[in-house]
Amino acid sequence: MTALPEFDYEATLAACAAGERAALQRLYAREGGRLLGVVQRIVRDAALAEDIVHDACVNIWTRAASFDPARGSARGWIYSVARNLALNAVRDGARELAVDDDTAAALDARASLEAWHDMADAFAWQDSAGRLGPCLEQLEPVRRNCILHAYVDGLSHNEIARRLEAPLGTVKAWIKRSLAALRECMG
């Protein structure tokens, strides 16, 4: 097994402070995976962890000049930036009001339908949409939500699956079947 070559974290941070983009790329290549692991253990959500590591890299880039070697190691400073962002995300998440699954699903269904009606009103689609509104309302709420999340909210299939806490394959099937039902309903 070959030992990794020495990595000069202080010089890399100094290069980031000087605006050298390649320095941040080297830093990310060296520590990105480990930063993601640390953050994911704190927030317990892979997607959120990726976002936090991205934000940490931006913070490292913009605040690299504030690193003071007298106060600690450069590598420790990098990890503290990521860890503090992760802890803030956990604290912010704890402030959200927790509701039971049925209430969350009902609120989500209502919000999606309201978003559809708002969009329909905003673009005066009442006349031009023809049968789309009534056809959407005939779909089961969970299937209607998939369609609305995809085409009104602009969410990806993965984002919809996470939001509905449903398997990705199921969400894709619901969308496919719902689109077929909409085509049939609209004639």
GROMACS .gro file of N, CA, C and O in nm, residues 97-115 141 144-145 148-149 153 163-164:
model
  108
   97LEU      N    1  -4.214   2.236   1.263
   97LEU     CA    2  -4.323   2.172   1.334
   97LEU      C    3  -4.343   2.031   1.279
   97LEU      O    4  -4.358   2.012   1.158
   98ALA      N    5  -4.340   1.935   1.365
   98ALA     CA    6  -4.360   1.796   1.323
   98ALA      C    7  -4.509   1.764   1.323
   98ALA      O    8  -4.581   1.797   1.416
   99VAL      N    9  -4.555   1.700   1.215
   99VAL     CA   10  -4.694   1.657   1.206
   99VAL      C   11  -4.695   1.509   1.168
   99VAL      O   12  -4.597   1.457   1.114
  100ASP      N   13  -4.807   1.443   1.194
  100ASP     CA   14  -4.814   1.301   1.160
  100ASP      C   15  -4.820   1.283   1.008
  100ASP      O   16  -4.844   1.379   0.934
  101ASP      N   17  -4.797   1.161   0.961
  101ASP     CA   18  -4.788   1.133   0.817
  101ASP      C   19  -4.916   1.168   0.743
  101ASP      O   20  -4.912   1.221   0.633
  102ASP      N   21  -5.032   1.137   0.801
  102ASP     CA   22  -5.159   1.165   0.734
  102ASP      C   23  -5.179   1.316   0.717
  102ASP      O   24  -5.222   1.362   0.612
  103THR      N   25  -5.145   1.393   0.819
  103THR     CA   26  -5.159   1.539   0.810
  103THR      C   27  -5.063   1.595   0.707
  103THR      O   28  -5.100   1.681   0.627
  104ALA      N   29  -4.939   1.544   0.707
  104ALA     CA   30  -4.841   1.590   0.609
  104ALA      C   31  -4.887   1.560   0.468
  104ALA      O   32  -4.875   1.644   0.378
  105ALA      N   33  -4.941   1.440   0.446
  105ALA     CA   34  -4.989   1.403   0.312
  105ALA      C   35  -5.107   1.491   0.271
  105ALA      O   36  -5.115   1.535   0.156
  106ALA      N   37  -5.198   1.518   0.363
  106ALA     CA   38  -5.313   1.602   0.332
  106ALA      C   39  -5.268   1.744   0.300
  106ALA      O   40  -5.318   1.806   0.204
  107LEU      N   41  -5.174   1.797   0.378
  107LEU     CA   42  -5.123   1.933   0.351
  107LEU      C   43  -5.051   1.939   0.218
  107LEU      O   44  -5.065   2.035   0.143
  108ASP      N   45  -4.975   1.835   0.187
  108ASP     CA   46  -4.902   1.829   0.061
  108ASP      C   47  -4.999   1.823  -0.057
  108ASP      O   48  -4.982   1.893  -0.157
  109ALA      N   49  -5.103   1.740  -0.046
  109ALA     CA   50  -5.203   1.729  -0.153
  109ALA      C   51  -5.274   1.862  -0.173
  109ALA      O   52  -5.293   1.907  -0.287
  110ARG      N   53  -5.310   1.925  -0.063
  110ARG     CA   54  -5.380   2.053  -0.071
  110ARG      C   55  -5.290   2.160  -0.134
  110ARG      O   56  -5.335   2.237  -0.219
  111ALA      N   57  -5.166   2.165  -0.093
  111ALA     CA   58  -5.073   2.265  -0.146
  111ALA      C   59  -5.050   2.246  -0.295
  111ALA      O   60  -5.045   2.342  -0.371
  112SER      N   61  -5.039   2.120  -0.338
  112SER     CA   62  -5.018   2.094  -0.481
  112SER      C   63  -5.139   2.135  -0.563
  112SER      O   64  -5.126   2.194  -0.669
  113LEU      N   65  -5.257   2.101  -0.513
  113LEU     CA   66  -5.379   2.138  -0.586
  113LEU      C   67  -5.395   2.290  -0.589
  113LEU      O   68  -5.432   2.347  -0.692
  114GLU      N   69  -5.363   2.356  -0.478
  114GLU     CA   70  -5.370   2.503  -0.476
  114GLU      C   71  -5.269   2.564  -0.573
  114GLU      O   72  -5.299   2.662  -0.639
  115ALA      N   73  -5.152   2.503  -0.582
  115ALA     CA   74  -5.051   2.553  -0.676
  115ALA      C   75  -5.102   2.541  -0.819
  115ALA      O   76  -5.082   2.629  -0.901
  141PRO      N   77  -5.540   1.128  -0.513
  141PRO     CA   78  -5.456   1.239  -0.464
  141PRO      C   79  -5.306   1.215  -0.477
  141PRO      O   80  -5.233   1.305  -0.518
  144ARG      N   81  -5.215   1.248  -0.845
  144ARG     CA   82  -5.228   1.389  -0.884
  144ARG      C   83  -5.109   1.468  -0.831
  144ARG      O   84  -5.052   1.550  -0.901
  145ASN      N   85  -5.070   1.439  -0.705
  145ASN     CA   86  -4.956   1.508  -0.647
  145ASN      C   87  -4.829   1.482  -0.726
  145ASN      O   88  -4.749   1.573  -0.746
  148LEU      N   89  -4.852   1.699  -1.035
  148LEU     CA   90  -4.837   1.841  -1.002
  148LEU      C   91  -4.696   1.873  -0.955
  148LEU      O   92  -4.641   1.978  -0.993
  149HIS      N   93  -4.637   1.783  -0.875
  149HIS     CA   94  -4.499   1.807  -0.832
  149HIS      C   95  -4.405   1.810  -0.953
  149HIS      O   96  -4.313   1.891  -0.959
  153ASP      N   97  -4.451   2.207  -0.990
  153ASP     CA   98  -4.342   2.243  -0.899
  153ASP      C   99  -4.204   2.223  -0.962
  153ASP      O  100  -4.105   2.273  -0.911
  163ARG      N  101  -4.013   1.334  -0.125
  163ARG     CA  102  -4.121   1.413  -0.063
  163ARG      C  103  -4.237   1.324  -0.022
  163ARG      O  104  -4.295   1.341   0.084
  164LEU      N  105  -4.271   1.227  -0.107
  164LEU     CA  106  -4.384   1.139  -0.078
  164LEU      C  107  -4.344   1.016   0.003
  164LEU      O  108  -4.429   0.936   0.038
   0.00000   0.00000   0.00000
